[in-house]
Amino acid sequence: IPADEYKKCFEKFVERFQRCIDSEGDYFE
């Protein structure tokens, strides 16, 4: 896997994770 593809994928994952936290603060409880 090229480094940029990995980075792009990782950034997309982080963004989704952040959105989860923003929309539901108690998501992990």
GROMACS .gro file of C-alpha atoms in nm:
model
   29
    1ILE     CA    1   0.000   0.000   0.000
    2PRO     CA    2   0.144   0.341  -0.094
    3ALA     CA    3   0.205   0.572   0.200
    4ASP     CA    4  -0.040   0.836   0.081
    5GLU     CA    5  -0.320   0.584   0.038
    6TYR     CA    6  -0.263   0.472   0.395
    7LYS     CA    7  -0.254   0.830   0.520
    8LYS     CA    8  -0.573   0.918   0.333
    9CYS     CA    9  -0.747   0.616   0.476
   10PHE     CA   10  -0.624   0.693   0.826
   11GLU     CA   11  -0.739   1.055   0.805
   12LYS     CA   12  -1.083   0.941   0.693
   13PHE     CA   13  -1.098   0.703   0.989
   14VAL     CA   14  -0.994   0.976   1.234
   15GLU     CA   15  -1.255   1.211   1.091
   16ARG     CA   16  -1.528   0.951   1.134
   17PHE     CA   17  -1.410   0.875   1.486
   18GLN     CA   18  -1.411   1.246   1.574
   19ARG     CA   19  -1.763   1.284   1.433
   20CYS     CA   20  -1.877   0.997   1.651
   21ILE     CA   21  -1.738   1.170   1.958
   22ASP     CA   22  -1.887   1.505   1.859
   23SER     CA   23  -2.234   1.367   1.794
   24GLU     CA   24  -2.250   1.140   2.098
   25GLY     CA   25  -2.028   1.240   2.385
   26ASP     CA   26  -2.114   0.929   2.584
   27TYR     CA   27  -2.061   0.688   2.294
   28PHE     CA   28  -1.813   0.474   2.488
   29GLU     CA   29  -2.017   0.430   2.806
   0.00000   0.00000   0.00000
